[in-house]
Short mmCIF file of C-alpha atoms in Angstrom, two decimals:
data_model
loop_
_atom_site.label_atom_id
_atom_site.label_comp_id
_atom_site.label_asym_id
_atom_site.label_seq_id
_atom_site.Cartn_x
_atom_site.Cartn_y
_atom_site.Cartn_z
CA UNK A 8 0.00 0.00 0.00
CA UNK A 9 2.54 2.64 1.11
CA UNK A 10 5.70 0.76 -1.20
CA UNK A 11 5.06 4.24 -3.50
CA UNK A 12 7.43 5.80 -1.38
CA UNK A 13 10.60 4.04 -2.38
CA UNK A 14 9.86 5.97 -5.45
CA UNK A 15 11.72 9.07 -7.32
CA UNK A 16 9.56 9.44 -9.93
CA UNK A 17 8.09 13.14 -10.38
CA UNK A 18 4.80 11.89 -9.27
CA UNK A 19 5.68 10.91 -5.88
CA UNK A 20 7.37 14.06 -5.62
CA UNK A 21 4.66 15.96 -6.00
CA UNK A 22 2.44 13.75 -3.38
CA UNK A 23 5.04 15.45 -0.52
CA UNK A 24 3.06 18.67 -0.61
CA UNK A 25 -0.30 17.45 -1.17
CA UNK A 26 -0.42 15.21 1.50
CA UNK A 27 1.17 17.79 3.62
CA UNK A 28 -1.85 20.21 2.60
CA UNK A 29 -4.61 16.98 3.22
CA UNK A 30 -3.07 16.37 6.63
CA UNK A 31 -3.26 20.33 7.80
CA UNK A 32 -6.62 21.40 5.35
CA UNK A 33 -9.05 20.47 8.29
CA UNK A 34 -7.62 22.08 11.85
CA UNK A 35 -8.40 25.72 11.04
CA UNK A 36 -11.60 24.44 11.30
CA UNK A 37 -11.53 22.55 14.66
CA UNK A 38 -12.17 23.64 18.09
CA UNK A 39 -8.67 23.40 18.73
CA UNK A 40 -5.82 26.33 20.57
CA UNK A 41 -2.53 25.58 20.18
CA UNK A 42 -1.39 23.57 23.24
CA UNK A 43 2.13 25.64 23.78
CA UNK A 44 3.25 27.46 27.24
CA UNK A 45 3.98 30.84 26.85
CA UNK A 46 6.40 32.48 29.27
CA UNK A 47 5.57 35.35 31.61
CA UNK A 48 7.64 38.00 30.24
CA UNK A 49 10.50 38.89 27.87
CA UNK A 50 10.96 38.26 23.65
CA UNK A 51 9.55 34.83 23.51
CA UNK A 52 6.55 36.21 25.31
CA UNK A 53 6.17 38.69 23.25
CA UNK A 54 6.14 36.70 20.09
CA UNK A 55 3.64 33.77 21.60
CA UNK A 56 1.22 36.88 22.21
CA UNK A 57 1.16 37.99 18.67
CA UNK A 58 0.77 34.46 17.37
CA UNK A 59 -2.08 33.87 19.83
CA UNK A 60 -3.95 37.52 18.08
CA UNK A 61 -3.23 35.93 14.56
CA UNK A 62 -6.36 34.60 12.77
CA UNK A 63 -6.81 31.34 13.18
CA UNK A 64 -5.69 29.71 10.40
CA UNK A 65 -2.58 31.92 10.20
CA UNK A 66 -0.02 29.96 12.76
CA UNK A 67 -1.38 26.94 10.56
CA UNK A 68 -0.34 27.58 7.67
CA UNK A 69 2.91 29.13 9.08
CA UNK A 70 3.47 25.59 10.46
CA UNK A 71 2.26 23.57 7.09
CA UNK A 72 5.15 25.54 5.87
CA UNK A 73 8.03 25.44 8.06
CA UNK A 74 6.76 21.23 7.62
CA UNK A 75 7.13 21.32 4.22
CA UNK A 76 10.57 23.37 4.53
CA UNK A 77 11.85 20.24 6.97
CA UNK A 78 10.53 17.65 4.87
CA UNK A 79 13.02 19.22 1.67
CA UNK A 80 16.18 19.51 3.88
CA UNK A 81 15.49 16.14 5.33
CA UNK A 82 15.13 14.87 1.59
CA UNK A 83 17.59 17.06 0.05
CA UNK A 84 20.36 15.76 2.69
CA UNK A 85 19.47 12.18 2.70
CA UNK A 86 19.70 12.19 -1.51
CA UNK A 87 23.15 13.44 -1.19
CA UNK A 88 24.58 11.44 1.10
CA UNK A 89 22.07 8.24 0.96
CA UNK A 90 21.67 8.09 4.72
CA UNK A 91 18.80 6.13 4.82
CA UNK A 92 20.63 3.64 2.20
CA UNK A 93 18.75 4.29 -0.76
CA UNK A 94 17.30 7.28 -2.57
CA UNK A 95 13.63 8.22 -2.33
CA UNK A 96 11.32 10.36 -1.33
CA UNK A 97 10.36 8.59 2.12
CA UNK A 98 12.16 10.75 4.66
CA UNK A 99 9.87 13.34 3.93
CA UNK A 100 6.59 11.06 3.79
CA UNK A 101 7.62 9.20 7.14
CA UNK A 102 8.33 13.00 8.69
CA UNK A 103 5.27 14.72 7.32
CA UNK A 104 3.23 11.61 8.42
CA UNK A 105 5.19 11.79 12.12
CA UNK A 106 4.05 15.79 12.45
CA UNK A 107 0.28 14.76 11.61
CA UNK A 108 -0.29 11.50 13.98
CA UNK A 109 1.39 13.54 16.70
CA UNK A 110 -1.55 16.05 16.86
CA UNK A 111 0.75 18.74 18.48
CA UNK A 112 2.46 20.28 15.61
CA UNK A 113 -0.40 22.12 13.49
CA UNK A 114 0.52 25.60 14.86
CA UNK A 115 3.16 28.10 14.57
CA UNK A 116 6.11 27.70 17.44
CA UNK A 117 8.93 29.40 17.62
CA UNK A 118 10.66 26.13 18.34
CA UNK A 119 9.67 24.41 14.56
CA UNK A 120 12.27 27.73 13.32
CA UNK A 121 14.91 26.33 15.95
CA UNK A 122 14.22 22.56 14.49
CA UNK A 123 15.21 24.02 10.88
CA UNK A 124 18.38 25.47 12.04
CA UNK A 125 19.62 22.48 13.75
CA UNK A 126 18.64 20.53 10.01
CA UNK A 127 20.65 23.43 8.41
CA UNK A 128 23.45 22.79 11.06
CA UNK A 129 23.62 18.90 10.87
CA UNK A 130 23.81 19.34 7.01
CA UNK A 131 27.33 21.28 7.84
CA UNK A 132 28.22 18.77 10.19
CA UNK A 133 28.03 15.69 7.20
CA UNK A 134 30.06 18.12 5.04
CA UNK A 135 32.89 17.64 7.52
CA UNK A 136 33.72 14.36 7.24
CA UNK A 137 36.92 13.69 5.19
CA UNK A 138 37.05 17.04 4.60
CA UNK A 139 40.54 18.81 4.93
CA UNK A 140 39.54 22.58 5.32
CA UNK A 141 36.06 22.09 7.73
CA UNK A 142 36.72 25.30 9.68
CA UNK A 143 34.10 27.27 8.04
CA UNK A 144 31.87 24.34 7.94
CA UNK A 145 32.60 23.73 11.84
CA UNK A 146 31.64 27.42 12.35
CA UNK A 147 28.53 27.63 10.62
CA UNK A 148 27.12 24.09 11.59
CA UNK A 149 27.53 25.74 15.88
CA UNK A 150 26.69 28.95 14.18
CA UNK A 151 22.91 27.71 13.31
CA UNK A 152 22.51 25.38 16.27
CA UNK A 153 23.52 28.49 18.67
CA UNK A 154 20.79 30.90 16.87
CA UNK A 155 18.16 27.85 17.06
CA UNK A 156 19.11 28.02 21.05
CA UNK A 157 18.39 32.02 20.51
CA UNK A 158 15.12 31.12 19.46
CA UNK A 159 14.01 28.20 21.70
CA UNK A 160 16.46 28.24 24.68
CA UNK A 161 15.99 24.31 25.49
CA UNK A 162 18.05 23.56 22.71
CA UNK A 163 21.21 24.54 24.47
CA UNK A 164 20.68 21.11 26.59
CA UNK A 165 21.47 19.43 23.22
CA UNK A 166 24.39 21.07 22.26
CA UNK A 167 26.58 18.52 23.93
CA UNK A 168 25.58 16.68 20.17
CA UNK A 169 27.03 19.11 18.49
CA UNK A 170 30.68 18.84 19.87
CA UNK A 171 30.44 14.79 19.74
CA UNK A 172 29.40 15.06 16.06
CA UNK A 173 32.54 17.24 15.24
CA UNK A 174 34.53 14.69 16.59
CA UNK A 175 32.91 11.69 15.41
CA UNK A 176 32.96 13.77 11.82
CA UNK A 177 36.72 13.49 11.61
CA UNK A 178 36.92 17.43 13.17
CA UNK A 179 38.64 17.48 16.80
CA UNK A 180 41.82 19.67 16.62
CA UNK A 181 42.21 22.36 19.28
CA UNK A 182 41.57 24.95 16.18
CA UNK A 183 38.63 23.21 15.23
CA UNK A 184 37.13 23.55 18.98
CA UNK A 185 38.40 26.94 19.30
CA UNK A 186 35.93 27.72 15.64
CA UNK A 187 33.20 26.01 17.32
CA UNK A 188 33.40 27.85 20.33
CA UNK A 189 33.63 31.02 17.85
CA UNK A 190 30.58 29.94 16.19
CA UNK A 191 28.62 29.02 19.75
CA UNK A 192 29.13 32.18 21.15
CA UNK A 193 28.47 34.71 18.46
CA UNK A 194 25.02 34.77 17.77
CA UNK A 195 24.48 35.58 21.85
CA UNK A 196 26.73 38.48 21.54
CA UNK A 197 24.79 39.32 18.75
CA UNK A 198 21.43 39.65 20.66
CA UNK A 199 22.85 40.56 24.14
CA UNK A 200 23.82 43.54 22.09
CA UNK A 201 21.20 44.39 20.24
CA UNK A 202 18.84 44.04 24.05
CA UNK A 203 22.03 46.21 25.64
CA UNK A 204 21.45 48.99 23.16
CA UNK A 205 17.54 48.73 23.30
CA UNK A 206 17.68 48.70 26.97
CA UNK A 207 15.95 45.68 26.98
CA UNK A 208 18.91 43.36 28.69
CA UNK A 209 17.99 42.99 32.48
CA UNK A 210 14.34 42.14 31.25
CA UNK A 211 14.96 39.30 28.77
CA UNK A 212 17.78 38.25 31.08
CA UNK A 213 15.74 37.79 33.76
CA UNK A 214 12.50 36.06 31.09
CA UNK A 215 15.94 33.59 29.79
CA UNK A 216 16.14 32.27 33.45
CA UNK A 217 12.50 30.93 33.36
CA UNK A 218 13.66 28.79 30.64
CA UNK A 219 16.62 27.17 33.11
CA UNK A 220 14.54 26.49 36.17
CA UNK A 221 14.24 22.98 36.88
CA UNK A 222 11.13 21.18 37.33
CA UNK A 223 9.74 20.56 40.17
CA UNK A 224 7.28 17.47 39.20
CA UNK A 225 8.77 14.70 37.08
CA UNK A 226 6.00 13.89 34.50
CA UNK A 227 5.64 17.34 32.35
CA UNK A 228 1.90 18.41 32.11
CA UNK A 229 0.95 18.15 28.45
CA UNK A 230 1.57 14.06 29.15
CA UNK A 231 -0.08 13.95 32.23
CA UNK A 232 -2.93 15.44 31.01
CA UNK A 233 -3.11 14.38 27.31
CA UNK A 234 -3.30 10.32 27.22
CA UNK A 235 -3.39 10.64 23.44
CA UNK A 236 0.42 11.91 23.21
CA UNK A 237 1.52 10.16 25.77
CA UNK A 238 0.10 6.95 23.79
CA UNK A 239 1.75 7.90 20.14
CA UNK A 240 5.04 9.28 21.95
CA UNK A 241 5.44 5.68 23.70
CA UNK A 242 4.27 4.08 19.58
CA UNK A 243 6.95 6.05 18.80
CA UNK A 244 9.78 5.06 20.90
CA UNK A 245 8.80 1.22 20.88
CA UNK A 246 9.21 1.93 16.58
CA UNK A 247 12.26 4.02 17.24
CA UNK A 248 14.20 1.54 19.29
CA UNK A 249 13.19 -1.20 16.89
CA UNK A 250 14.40 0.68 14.11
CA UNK A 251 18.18 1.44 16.30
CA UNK A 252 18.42 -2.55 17.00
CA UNK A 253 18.46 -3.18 13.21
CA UNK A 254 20.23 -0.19 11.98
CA UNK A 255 22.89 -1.56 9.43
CA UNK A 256 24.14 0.99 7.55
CA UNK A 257 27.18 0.14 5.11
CA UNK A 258 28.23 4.23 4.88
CA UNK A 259 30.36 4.88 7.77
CA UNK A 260 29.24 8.83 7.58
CA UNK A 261 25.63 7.45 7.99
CA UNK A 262 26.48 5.22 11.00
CA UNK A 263 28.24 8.10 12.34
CA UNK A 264 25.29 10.43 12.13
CA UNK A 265 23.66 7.61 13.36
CA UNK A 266 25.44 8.10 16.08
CA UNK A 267 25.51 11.43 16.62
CA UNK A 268 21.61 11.65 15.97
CA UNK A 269 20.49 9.10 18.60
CA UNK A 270 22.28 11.19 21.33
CA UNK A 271 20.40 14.11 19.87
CA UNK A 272 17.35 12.65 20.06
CA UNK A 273 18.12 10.96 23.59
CA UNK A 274 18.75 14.73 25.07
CA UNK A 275 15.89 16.45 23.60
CA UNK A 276 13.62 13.09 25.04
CA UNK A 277 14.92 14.35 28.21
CA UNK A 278 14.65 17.98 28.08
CA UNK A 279 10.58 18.26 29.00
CA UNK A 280 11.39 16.13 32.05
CA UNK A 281 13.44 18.45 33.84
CA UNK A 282 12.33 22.29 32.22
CA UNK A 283 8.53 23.29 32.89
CA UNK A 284 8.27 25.74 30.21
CA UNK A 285 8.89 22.91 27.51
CA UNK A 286 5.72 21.49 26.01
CA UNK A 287 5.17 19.36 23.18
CA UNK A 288 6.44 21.48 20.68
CA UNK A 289 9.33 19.98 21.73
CA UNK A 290 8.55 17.06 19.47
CA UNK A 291 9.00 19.03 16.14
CA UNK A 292 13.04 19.30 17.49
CA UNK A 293 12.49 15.67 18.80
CA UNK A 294 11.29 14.33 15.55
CA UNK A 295 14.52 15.47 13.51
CA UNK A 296 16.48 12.89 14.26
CA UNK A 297 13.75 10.05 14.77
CA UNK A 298 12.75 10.62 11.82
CA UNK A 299 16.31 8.92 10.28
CA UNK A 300 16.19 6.16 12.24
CA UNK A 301 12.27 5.28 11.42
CA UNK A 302 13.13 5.94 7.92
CA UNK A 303 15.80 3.51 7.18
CA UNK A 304 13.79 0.90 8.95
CA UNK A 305 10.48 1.01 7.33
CA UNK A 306 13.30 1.03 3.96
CA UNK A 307 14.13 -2.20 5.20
CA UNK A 308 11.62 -3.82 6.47
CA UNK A 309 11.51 -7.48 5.17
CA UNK A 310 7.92 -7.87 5.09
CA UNK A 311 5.45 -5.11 3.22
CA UNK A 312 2.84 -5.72 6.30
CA UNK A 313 4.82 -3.97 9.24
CA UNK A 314 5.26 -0.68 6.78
CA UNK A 315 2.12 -0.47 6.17
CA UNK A 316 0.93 -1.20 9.35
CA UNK A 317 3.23 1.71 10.75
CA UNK A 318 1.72 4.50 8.36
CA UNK A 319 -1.93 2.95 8.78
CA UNK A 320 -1.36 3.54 12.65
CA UNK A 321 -0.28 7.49 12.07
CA UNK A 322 -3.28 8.02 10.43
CA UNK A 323 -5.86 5.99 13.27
CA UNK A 324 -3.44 8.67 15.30
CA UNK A 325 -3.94 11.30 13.20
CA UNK A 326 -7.95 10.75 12.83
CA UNK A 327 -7.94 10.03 16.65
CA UNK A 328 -6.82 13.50 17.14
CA UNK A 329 -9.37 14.88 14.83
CA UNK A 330 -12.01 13.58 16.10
CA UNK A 331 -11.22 14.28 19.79
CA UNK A 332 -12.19 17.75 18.95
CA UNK A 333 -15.61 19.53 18.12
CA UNK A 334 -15.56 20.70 14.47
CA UNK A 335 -16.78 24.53 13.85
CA UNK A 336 -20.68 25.31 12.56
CA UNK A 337 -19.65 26.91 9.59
#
């Protein structure tokens, strides 16, 4: 049923976008606010409260977008450097289908930006390996992931990936660590700056802090209180850790990102477990790098069954969610 996506014919191609559009057409139309925290005070407060005044189908289709934008670097990387082990257009399905069943990624969050940085930035990072001159590449890759942490503070809990990747990339001089800590640091200069001049720093210091407090509960709220999530997250990490056990990738710069992409994904799983303000548009950034591992496995699969069992139980998830809510009386 779903074999169409080891295809690279034109047709298939053009089936990214379209099911992208099916998937998001009907939740402008639902009962539905987006389910994200919005901090007390400073920038990111700021922005969540002009989101929240949009229309209500704006933040959609802002998010339908910045989907559709993933879905391309995802496929544009893995078609260069075959990380999944074959060409095709299903890194994109099995991620567009991923933001659908999940329910919590249909509006705008300033944290879906941050997840397209740290794409941008992990695209750098494969450019390093056997490469002689990576400095610039070094720089920009901690360049992006350091303005995604601008944007969505939680990511700097991850970047401990981004200094294991440079090493595991072939990149681990005292230069090269010296370019990353160049890169790191310069797009925070760059805003404490721009707040210094504006008069603005004590404020949006003091808003950054709520993002570092430490929770006091274990369990974060939007699972506690959402049995739906809580139920596809778990699908997902029963399909994820299925899909690590029988990851065999020939390419040693695909088992390396592998690598460097599991302990990605095993620090973001942790971050809404210890940081209040974190809800579940953490699972855009979480989704980045499961969405390689699920990939290669449903590429692999020996029998046609468990794929299409997989994609028929995003969509239950996906109609679940729909229905859960009360449509609009037009």
């Amino acid at each position: 049923m779903f074999r169409f996506i080891k295809s690279i014919s034109l047709v298939v191609q053009i089936l990214v976008p379209v099911i992208a559009l099916i998937f998001f057409l009907p939740v402008p139309f639902l009962s539905l606010e987006p389910p994200y925290a919005i901090p007390q005070d400073g920038i990111h407060h700021d922005i969540g409260q002009v989101i929240s005044r949009l229309p209500h189908w704006a933040p959609v289709l802002a998010s339908l977008l910045v989907t559709l934008a993933a879905a391309l670097m995802l496929n544009t990387s893995d078609r260069k450097h075959v990380l999944t082990g074959r060409r095709s257009y299903a890194i994109a399905f099995v991620f567009i289908f991923l933001i659908a069943s999940s329910g919590q990624a249909f509006f705008f969050h300033p944290a879906f930006l941050a997840g397209l940085l740290i794409l941008n930035g992990n695209r750098y990072l494969l450019e390093q390996y056997k490469t002689e001159s990576s400095y610039p590449l070094v720089f920009s890759q901690a360049f992006n992931w350091s303005l995604a942490g601008v944007i969505y503070p939680p990511v700097f809990f991850i970047l401990p990936a981004v200094v294991i990747g440079m090493v595991l990339m072939g990149s681990a001089t005292l230069r090269h660590f010296l370019v990353l800590l160049a890169g790191l640091i310069t797009p925070i200069i760059l805003v404490l700056a721009i707040w210094f001049l504006t008069g603005q720093l004590d404020y949006e210091m003091a808003s950054i802090q709520e993002w570092f407090a430490l929770r006091i509960d274990f369990i974060p709220n939007f699972l506690r209180s959402n049995w739906l999530i809580l139920g596809w997250l778990l699908l997902i990490l029963v399909c994820i850790i299925i899909a690590s056990v029988g990851y065999r990738n020939p390419r040693v710069q695909s088992r390396r990102l592998f690598q460097v992409n599991f302990i990605q994904f095993i620090l973001t799983l942790g971050i809404p477990f210890f940081v209040p303000l974190v809800g579940p548009e953490i699972i855009r950034i979480l989704l980045v790098p499961g969405t390689y591992f699920l990939t290669f496995w449903l590429l692999e699969v020996d029998r046609e069954w468990k794929r299409n069992l997989f994609f028929i139980m995003m969509l239950a998830s996906w109609l679940t969610f729909l229905l859960s809510h009360t449509i609009y009386t037009l």
